Amino acid sequence: MAMATINPTTGETEFEVDLHTPAEVETRIALAQTAHETLRTMSYAERAALMIKAADLIESEVEQTAIMLTREMGKPIAQSRGEVLKCAKSMRFYAEKAEEFLAPQVLADPSTVNASQAMAIWQPLGVVLAVMPWNYPLWQVIRFAGPALMAGNSGVLKHASNVPQSALYLNDIFTRAGFPEGSFITLMISASSVASVIDDWRIKAVTLTGSEPAGRAVAERAGRQIKPSVMELGGSDAFVVTTNADIEAAATTAVAARINNNGQSCIAGKRFLVFADVYDQFVESFVSKMSALKMGDPMDETVQLGPLATANGKRDIIELVEDAKAKGANILCGGETPEGPGFFYPATVIDGLTDDMRLVMEEAFGPVASIYKVANKEEAIKIANQTTFGLSSAIWSQDTAEQDYFVQHLQAGAVFVNGMTISYPELAFGGIKDSGFGRELSDAGIKEFCNLKTVWKA
C-alpha cells in the first residue's frame, strides 16, 4: 500500500510513498519517546530557540512549500502562501508565550490550606499522537505541534493519505531546525493502523482534526486506554445577517467565508440566516458575487476558486446538491458539475430548503451556501442551533443589544461579530456538540497536553 498525491486540478497521480512497516512504526515511536525525555529537561529558552529556527525555515521556503500544498489539495496559491506564513507566526507565538502560559500558579495565602507553600505546576505528558486532515496540510499540524513541543512533549503524526508530501515535509522541519531526533515524526500508516498506535503505552494523548465518524472512533479508542484527547470535528456554521447589518459588507465577507480554501473549511460559513427585511438585498449581492468568482487552475494568481481536494469530496457535494434539487430547492447560482478533468465544483447558492433535505443537517464541505429567510432573532437562533454541530458562528448587526443576544444564545465554540471566523494563535479554538471537545491555540491549547500538578508543602 502507498500514500499518494493526486493533483486535484488534473486528477493525475504525481507522487507516491510506501507505508511504514510495523517495525518502522516501532522504531519511530521509540525515537519520539527518547526525544520527549530530552525535551522535557530542556529550558523554555532552549526550546524556543529551536522553534524560532523551525519558523525561520518554514518562512524561507514559503514559495516551494506553497506550490506543494496547492498541488496536493488544490487551494489557490495565494492561500497556500498564507497558510505557510501563518504556521511560522504561530510557532513564534508559542516560542514567546509558552513559559508565561505554563508558569506556576502560586496560592497567595497558603495558610488557607494549612500549608507554608501551595501551587500548581504544568508538566508535559509525553508522546502525543496527532491524526490530521488534508484541508490545511501544514496549519492543522503546526497549531498542535508548536505548543506541544514548547511544553516538552514530542509528537507523532498520522496525516491524511492524500497529502504525503506535506507529511514528509513536517517530518523533517523540526529535525532540520535542531530539535532532538524524533521530537516530531511522521508515521506513514493507514487509518486502520491508528488504533494500535493509540494503544501503545508510550502514546500519552491524542489529538484529531477531521470528520465526526473519525473523531468518534479515535475518541472511543483513546477513552478505552484512559488517554486524554482533543477532537476538532465538523461544522455547519451559521452566518446571521440582521436588519441592522451593513448588508454590502456582510455579503462581501459571506463570499470569503464560504469559498475560502475552496469551501473546505470546518469553520466556513455554510448556513446563511438572513432577516426577511433585508433578505432580497443580501441575496442579490451575495449571488452576484458568488457567480462572478473565477474558477480554474489554483496555480493561476487570478483564480479565486480551485478544485475540491478529492474525487470523493466532489461526489459528496454533488450528492447533497442533487438531493436538494430533487426535493424542490432553488438553485440561485451554480449547482451544475463542470466537464473536464479535475475535481471542480462551482460556487453554488441554494434557498427554499426544507427539513427533508440532507443539506439542512449535514455539513457541505465545498463551495455550497444554504440561505434561510428568518422573521426574527428567535427564528434565527432556532435554525442556527438545530444541527448537531457547534463549531463557530458569525452575527452581523450594528445593534449592540442584538449582538449580545446572539453571543449568548448561539450554540458554538466561538461567535464572530461583524466578521468571519478565523483562527488566531491568540484565541482558543474548538467546538461543542458533534463538533468535538477540547481547545487548541492560546494558553488553552498548550495546557491540553500537560499535567496540572498540585504541590503542597507543610
Coordinates of C-alpha atoms in Angstrom, one line a residue:
M1 CA 0.0 0.0 0.0
A2 CA 1.1 3.6 -0.5
M3 CA 0.1 7.2 0.2
A4 CA -0.3 9.3 -3.0
T5 CA -0.6 12.8 -4.2
I6 CA -3.4 13.0 -6.8
N7 CA -3.4 16.5 -8.2
P8 CA -7.0 17.7 -7.8
T9 CA -6.6 20.1 -10.8
T10 CA -5.8 17.2 -13.2
G11 CA -6.9 14.1 -11.3
E12 CA -3.4 12.6 -12.1
T13 CA -1.1 10.9 -9.5
E14 CA 2.1 12.9 -9.1
F15 CA 3.8 11.2 -6.1
E16 CA 3.6 8.0 -4.1
V17 CA 5.3 6.8 -0.9
D18 CA 5.1 3.3 0.7
L19 CA 3.6 2.9 4.1
H20 CA 5.8 2.2 7.1
T21 CA 6.1 -1.4 8.2
P22 CA 5.3 -2.4 11.8
A23 CA 9.0 -2.5 12.6
E24 CA 9.4 1.1 11.2
V25 CA 6.5 2.3 13.2
E26 CA 8.0 0.8 16.4
T27 CA 11.4 2.5 15.7
R28 CA 9.7 5.9 15.2
I29 CA 7.6 5.7 18.3
A30 CA 10.7 4.7 20.3
L31 CA 12.5 7.8 18.8
A32 CA 9.6 10.0 19.9
Q33 CA 9.7 8.6 23.4
T34 CA 13.5 9.2 23.7
A35 CA 13.1 12.8 22.2
H36 CA 10.5 13.6 24.9
E37 CA 12.8 12.5 27.6
T38 CA 15.3 15.1 26.3
L39 CA 12.8 17.8 25.5
R40 CA 11.3 17.8 29.0
T41 CA 14.6 18.6 30.5
M42 CA 15.4 21.5 28.2
S43 CA 14.6 25.1 29.3
Y44 CA 11.9 27.1 27.7
A45 CA 14.6 29.3 26.2
E46 CA 16.3 26.3 24.6
R47 CA 13.1 25.0 23.1
A48 CA 12.1 28.5 22.0
A49 CA 15.4 29.0 20.1
L50 CA 14.8 25.8 18.2
M51 CA 11.1 26.7 17.5
I52 CA 12.2 30.0 16.0
K53 CA 14.7 28.3 13.8
A54 CA 11.9 26.0 12.5
A55 CA 9.7 29.0 11.9
D56 CA 12.6 30.7 10.0
L57 CA 13.0 27.6 7.9
I58 CA 9.3 27.4 7.0
E59 CA 9.2 31.1 6.2
S60 CA 12.3 30.9 4.0
E61 CA 10.8 28.0 2.0
V62 CA 7.4 29.6 1.5
E63 CA 7.2 29.6 -2.3
Q64 CA 8.1 25.9 -2.9
T65 CA 6.1 24.8 0.1
A66 CA 3.0 26.7 -1.1
I67 CA 3.3 25.1 -4.5
M68 CA 3.4 21.7 -2.8
L69 CA 0.2 22.5 -0.9
T70 CA -1.7 23.7 -3.9
R71 CA -0.7 20.6 -6.0
E72 CA -1.7 18.3 -3.1
M73 CA -5.1 19.7 -2.2
G74 CA -5.9 22.4 -4.7
K75 CA -6.2 25.6 -2.7
P76 CA -5.4 28.9 -4.6
I77 CA -1.7 29.6 -4.5
A78 CA -2.1 32.8 -2.5
Q79 CA -4.0 31.0 0.2
S80 CA -1.2 28.3 0.3
R81 CA 1.3 31.1 0.9
G82 CA -0.9 32.5 3.6
E83 CA -1.1 29.1 5.3
V84 CA 2.7 28.7 5.3
L85 CA 3.3 32.1 6.8
K86 CA 0.5 31.5 9.4
C87 CA 2.4 28.5 10.6
A88 CA 5.6 30.5 11.2
K89 CA 3.6 33.1 13.1
S90 CA 2.1 30.6 15.4
M91 CA 5.4 28.9 16.1
R92 CA 6.9 32.2 17.1
F93 CA 3.9 33.0 19.2
Y94 CA 4.4 29.8 21.3
A95 CA 8.1 30.3 21.4
E96 CA 7.5 33.6 23.1
K97 CA 4.5 32.7 25.2
A98 CA 4.9 29.1 26.4
E99 CA 6.8 29.9 29.6
E100 CA 4.3 32.6 30.5
F101 CA 1.3 30.2 29.8
L102 CA 2.8 27.4 31.9
A103 CA 4.1 29.4 34.7
P104 CA 3.5 28.0 38.2
Q105 CA 0.3 29.3 39.8
V106 CA 1.1 30.2 43.4
L107 CA -1.6 30.4 46.0
A108 CA -1.3 33.8 47.6
D109 CA -2.3 32.7 51.0
P110 CA -1.2 29.1 51.5
S111 CA -2.4 29.1 55.1
T112 CA -5.9 28.7 53.9
V113 CA -4.9 25.1 53.0
N114 CA -2.7 24.6 56.1
A115 CA 0.5 24.9 54.1
S116 CA 3.6 27.1 54.0
Q117 CA 3.5 26.9 50.2
A118 CA 0.9 25.8 47.7
M119 CA 1.0 26.0 44.0
A120 CA 0.0 24.3 40.7
I121 CA 2.6 23.4 38.1
W122 CA 2.2 22.3 34.5
Q123 CA 4.3 19.4 33.2
P124 CA 4.3 17.7 29.7
L125 CA 2.5 14.3 29.3
G126 CA 4.9 12.7 26.8
V127 CA 4.4 11.5 23.3
V128 CA 1.2 12.8 21.7
L129 CA -0.4 11.3 18.6
A130 CA -1.9 13.7 16.1
V131 CA -4.3 12.4 13.4
M132 CA -4.7 15.3 10.9
P133 CA -6.7 16.1 7.8
W134 CA -5.8 17.3 4.3
N135 CA -7.6 20.7 4.1
Y136 CA -4.9 22.7 5.8
P137 CA -2.0 20.2 5.5
L138 CA 0.5 22.3 7.4
W139 CA -1.5 24.6 9.6
Q140 CA -3.7 21.9 11.2
V141 CA -0.5 20.2 12.3
I142 CA 1.6 23.1 13.3
R143 CA -1.1 24.6 15.5
F144 CA -0.8 21.4 17.6
A145 CA 3.0 20.8 17.2
G146 CA 4.1 24.3 18.2
P147 CA 2.5 24.3 21.6
A148 CA 3.1 20.6 22.2
L149 CA 6.9 20.8 21.6
M150 CA 7.2 24.0 23.5
A151 CA 5.6 22.3 26.5
G152 CA 8.2 19.5 26.3
N153 CA 6.0 16.9 24.7
S154 CA 7.0 15.1 21.5
G155 CA 4.6 14.3 18.7
V156 CA 3.9 11.6 16.1
L157 CA 1.7 12.4 13.1
K158 CA -0.7 10.3 11.1
H159 CA -1.5 12.6 8.2
A160 CA -4.3 12.2 5.6
S161 CA -3.5 9.7 2.9
N162 CA -3.7 12.3 0.0
V163 CA -1.0 14.7 1.4
P164 CA 2.1 12.6 1.7
Q165 CA 4.5 15.3 0.6
S166 CA 3.2 17.6 3.4
A167 CA 3.5 14.7 5.8
L168 CA 7.2 14.2 4.9
Y169 CA 7.9 17.9 5.0
L170 CA 6.6 18.1 8.5
N171 CA 8.6 15.0 9.4
D172 CA 11.8 16.9 8.6
I173 CA 11.3 20.5 9.5
F174 CA 11.8 20.2 13.3
T175 CA 14.9 18.0 12.8
R176 CA 16.4 20.4 10.4
A177 CA 15.8 23.2 13.0
G178 CA 17.9 21.2 15.5
F179 CA 15.3 19.6 17.7
P180 CA 16.3 16.2 19.1
E181 CA 15.7 13.4 16.6
G182 CA 12.1 12.2 16.9
S183 CA 10.7 15.3 18.5
F184 CA 8.1 15.4 15.8
I185 CA 7.9 12.4 13.5
T186 CA 5.5 11.2 10.8
L187 CA 4.0 7.7 10.7
M188 CA 3.1 6.8 7.1
I189 CA 0.3 4.4 8.1
S190 CA -3.3 3.6 7.1
A191 CA -6.3 4.7 9.1
S192 CA -6.8 1.1 10.2
S193 CA -3.4 1.2 12.0
V194 CA -4.3 4.2 14.2
A195 CA -5.9 2.1 16.9
S196 CA -2.8 0.1 17.6
V197 CA -0.7 3.3 17.9
I198 CA -3.2 4.7 20.4
D199 CA -2.9 1.5 22.4
D200 CA 0.9 1.8 22.6
W201 CA 2.0 2.7 26.2
R202 CA 4.3 5.4 25.0
I203 CA 1.4 7.4 23.5
K204 CA 0.0 9.5 26.3
A205 CA -2.6 11.6 24.5
V206 CA -4.3 12.0 21.1
T207 CA -5.5 15.0 19.1
L208 CA -7.6 14.7 15.9
T209 CA -8.9 17.1 13.4
G210 CA -11.3 15.6 10.9
S211 CA -14.7 14.1 10.4
E212 CA -17.2 13.3 13.0
P213 CA -17.0 9.5 12.3
A214 CA -13.2 9.6 12.6
G215 CA -13.5 11.6 15.8
R216 CA -15.9 9.1 17.4
A217 CA -13.6 6.1 16.5
V218 CA -10.4 7.8 17.8
A219 CA -12.0 9.3 20.9
E220 CA -13.5 5.9 21.8
R221 CA -10.2 4.2 21.4
A222 CA -8.4 6.8 23.5
G223 CA -11.1 6.5 26.1
R224 CA -10.6 2.8 26.4
Q225 CA -6.9 3.4 27.2
I226 CA -7.9 6.3 29.6
K227 CA -5.8 8.8 27.5
P228 CA -6.9 12.4 27.1
S229 CA -7.9 13.6 23.7
V230 CA -8.8 16.7 21.8
M231 CA -11.4 16.4 19.0
E232 CA -11.9 19.2 16.4
L233 CA -14.5 17.8 14.1
G234 CA -17.0 19.1 11.5
G235 CA -19.0 22.3 11.5
S236 CA -22.1 23.7 9.7
D237 CA -21.6 27.3 10.9
A238 CA -24.4 29.8 11.0
F239 CA -23.8 33.2 9.5
V240 CA -26.6 35.5 10.7
V241 CA -27.4 38.8 8.9
T242 CA -29.9 41.0 10.7
T243 CA -31.9 44.1 9.6
N244 CA -29.3 46.2 11.4
A245 CA -26.3 44.8 9.4
D246 CA -24.1 46.5 6.9
I247 CA -25.5 44.4 4.1
E248 CA -22.9 45.0 1.5
A249 CA -20.0 44.3 3.9
A250 CA -21.9 41.2 5.1
A251 CA -22.4 39.9 1.6
T252 CA -18.7 40.5 0.7
T253 CA -17.5 38.7 3.8
A254 CA -20.0 35.9 3.3
V255 CA -18.5 35.1 0.0
A256 CA -15.0 34.9 1.5
A257 CA -16.4 32.8 4.5
R258 CA -18.0 30.3 2.1
I259 CA -15.3 29.8 -0.6
N260 CA -12.1 30.2 1.4
N261 CA -10.0 27.0 0.9
N262 CA -12.4 26.1 -1.9
G263 CA -15.2 25.9 0.7
Q264 CA -13.4 23.0 2.5
S265 CA -13.0 24.5 6.0
C266 CA -14.7 23.3 9.1
I267 CA -15.2 26.9 10.3
A268 CA -16.6 28.2 6.9
G269 CA -19.9 30.0 7.0
K270 CA -22.2 27.4 5.5
R271 CA -25.7 28.3 6.5
F272 CA -26.7 32.0 5.9
L273 CA -29.7 33.1 8.1
V274 CA -30.9 36.4 6.8
F275 CA -33.7 38.6 8.3
A276 CA -36.7 39.0 5.9
D277 CA -36.4 42.8 5.7
V278 CA -33.0 42.6 4.1
Y279 CA -33.2 39.2 2.5
D280 CA -33.6 40.3 -1.1
Q281 CA -30.9 42.9 -0.8
F282 CA -28.4 40.4 0.7
V283 CA -29.2 37.6 -1.7
E284 CA -28.9 39.8 -4.8
S285 CA -25.5 41.0 -3.7
F286 CA -24.3 37.6 -2.4
V287 CA -25.4 35.6 -5.5
S288 CA -23.9 38.2 -7.8
K289 CA -20.5 38.0 -6.1
M290 CA -20.6 34.2 -5.9
S291 CA -21.4 34.0 -9.6
A292 CA -18.6 36.3 -10.5
L293 CA -15.9 34.1 -8.9
K294 CA -13.2 32.9 -11.2
M295 CA -12.8 29.1 -11.0
G296 CA -9.8 27.3 -12.5
D297 CA -6.2 26.2 -12.1
P298 CA -5.3 27.2 -8.5
M299 CA -1.7 28.0 -9.6
D300 CA -3.1 31.0 -11.5
E301 CA -2.8 34.0 -9.3
T302 CA -6.1 35.4 -10.5
V303 CA -8.2 32.3 -9.7
Q304 CA -10.4 32.5 -6.6
L305 CA -11.9 29.0 -6.5
G306 CA -9.9 25.9 -7.2
P307 CA -11.0 22.2 -7.3
L308 CA -12.1 20.1 -4.4
A309 CA -9.3 18.1 -2.9
T310 CA -10.6 14.6 -3.8
A311 CA -12.9 12.8 -6.1
N312 CA -14.9 11.6 -3.1
G313 CA -15.3 15.1 -1.9
K314 CA -16.6 16.2 -5.2
R315 CA -19.0 13.3 -5.2
D316 CA -20.3 14.1 -1.7
I317 CA -21.1 17.7 -2.7
I318 CA -22.8 16.7 -5.9
E319 CA -25.0 14.2 -3.9
L320 CA -26.0 16.9 -1.4
V321 CA -26.9 19.4 -4.1
E322 CA -28.8 16.9 -6.2
D323 CA -30.8 15.7 -3.2
A324 CA -31.8 19.3 -2.5
K325 CA -32.8 19.8 -6.2
A326 CA -34.9 16.7 -6.3
K327 CA -36.8 17.9 -3.2
G328 CA -37.6 21.3 -4.6
A329 CA -34.8 23.6 -3.5
N330 CA -34.0 26.7 -5.6
I331 CA -30.5 26.9 -7.2
L332 CA -29.7 30.6 -7.3
C333 CA -26.3 30.0 -8.9
G334 CA -24.0 27.1 -9.7
G335 CA -25.3 23.6 -9.0
E336 CA -24.0 22.1 -12.2
T337 CA -21.0 19.8 -12.4
P338 CA -18.5 21.2 -15.0
E339 CA -17.0 19.0 -17.7
G340 CA -13.3 18.3 -17.9
P341 CA -10.5 16.9 -15.7
G342 CA -10.1 17.6 -12.0
F343 CA -12.4 17.8 -9.1
F344 CA -14.0 21.2 -9.8
Y345 CA -17.4 22.3 -8.5
P346 CA -18.8 25.8 -8.9
A347 CA -19.8 28.3 -6.2
T348 CA -23.4 27.4 -5.5
V349 CA -26.2 29.2 -3.6
I350 CA -29.4 27.4 -2.6
D351 CA -32.5 28.6 -0.9
G352 CA -36.0 27.1 -0.4
L353 CA -34.6 24.4 1.9
T354 CA -36.9 22.1 3.7
D355 CA -36.3 19.7 6.6
D356 CA -36.2 16.6 4.4
M357 CA -33.1 17.8 2.5
R358 CA -29.8 16.5 3.6
L359 CA -28.2 20.0 3.3
V360 CA -30.2 21.1 6.3
M361 CA -28.4 18.9 8.8
E362 CA -25.2 17.7 7.0
E363 CA -22.0 19.6 6.5
A364 CA -21.4 20.8 2.9
F365 CA -17.6 20.5 2.6
G366 CA -17.3 22.6 -0.6
P367 CA -18.4 25.9 -2.1
V368 CA -22.2 25.4 -1.5
A369 CA -24.1 28.0 0.6
S370 CA -27.6 27.4 2.1
I371 CA -29.7 30.5 2.6
Y372 CA -32.7 30.8 5.0
K373 CA -35.1 33.7 5.3
V374 CA -35.9 34.3 9.0
A375 CA -38.5 36.5 10.6
N376 CA -36.7 37.5 13.8
K377 CA -33.8 36.7 16.1
E378 CA -35.7 33.8 17.8
E379 CA -36.2 32.0 14.5
A380 CA -32.6 32.6 13.6
I381 CA -31.4 31.0 16.8
K382 CA -33.7 28.1 16.3
I383 CA -32.4 27.3 12.9
A384 CA -28.8 28.1 13.8
N385 CA -28.9 25.7 16.7
Q386 CA -30.9 22.9 15.1
T387 CA -27.9 21.0 13.7
T388 CA -25.8 18.6 15.8
F389 CA -22.7 20.8 15.1
G390 CA -21.4 23.7 17.2
L391 CA -18.0 24.8 16.0
S392 CA -18.2 28.5 15.2
S393 CA -20.7 31.2 14.1
A394 CA -21.0 34.8 12.9
I395 CA -23.5 37.5 13.5
W396 CA -23.8 40.7 11.5
S397 CA -25.6 43.6 13.3
Q398 CA -24.8 47.2 14.3
D399 CA -27.1 46.9 17.3
T400 CA -25.1 46.0 20.5
A401 CA -28.1 44.5 22.3
E402 CA -28.8 42.3 19.3
Q403 CA -25.1 41.3 19.1
D404 CA -25.2 40.3 22.8
Y405 CA -28.4 38.3 22.3
F406 CA -26.7 36.1 19.6
V407 CA -23.4 35.9 21.5
Q408 CA -25.4 34.4 24.4
H409 CA -27.7 32.1 22.5
L410 CA -25.7 30.7 19.6
Q411 CA -24.5 27.1 20.5
A412 CA -21.0 27.2 19.2
G413 CA -17.4 27.3 20.4
A414 CA -17.0 30.9 19.0
V415 CA -19.0 33.8 17.8
F416 CA -17.5 36.4 15.5
V417 CA -19.4 39.7 15.4
N418 CA -19.4 41.6 12.0
G419 CA -16.7 39.3 10.6
M420 CA -16.0 35.8 9.6
T421 CA -14.5 33.0 11.7
I422 CA -10.7 33.0 11.5
S423 CA -8.3 31.1 13.8
Y424 CA -5.6 33.1 15.5
P425 CA -2.8 31.8 17.8
E426 CA -4.1 34.2 20.5
L427 CA -7.6 32.8 20.6
A428 CA -8.8 29.5 21.9
F429 CA -10.3 27.3 19.1
G430 CA -12.7 24.4 19.3
G431 CA -16.4 23.4 19.3
I432 CA -19.2 21.8 21.2
K433 CA -21.8 19.1 20.4
D434 CA -20.7 16.9 17.5
S435 CA -18.0 19.4 16.6
G436 CA -15.9 18.0 19.3
F437 CA -14.3 18.9 22.6
G438 CA -11.1 20.4 24.0
R439 CA -9.4 23.5 22.7
E440 CA -6.4 24.4 20.5
L441 CA -4.4 27.6 20.4
S442 CA -4.0 30.3 23.0
D443 CA -3.0 29.2 26.5
A444 CA -5.8 26.6 26.4
G445 CA -4.1 24.7 23.6
I446 CA -0.7 24.3 25.2
K447 CA -2.3 23.2 28.5
E448 CA -4.4 20.4 26.9
F449 CA -1.4 18.1 26.8
C450 CA 0.1 19.0 30.2
N451 CA -0.5 17.5 33.7
L452 CA -1.7 20.2 36.1
K453 CA 0.2 19.0 39.2
T454 CA -0.8 20.4 42.7
V455 CA 2.1 21.0 45.0
W456 CA 1.5 21.4 48.8
K457 CA 4.3 22.0 51.4
A458 CA 3.8 21.9 55.2

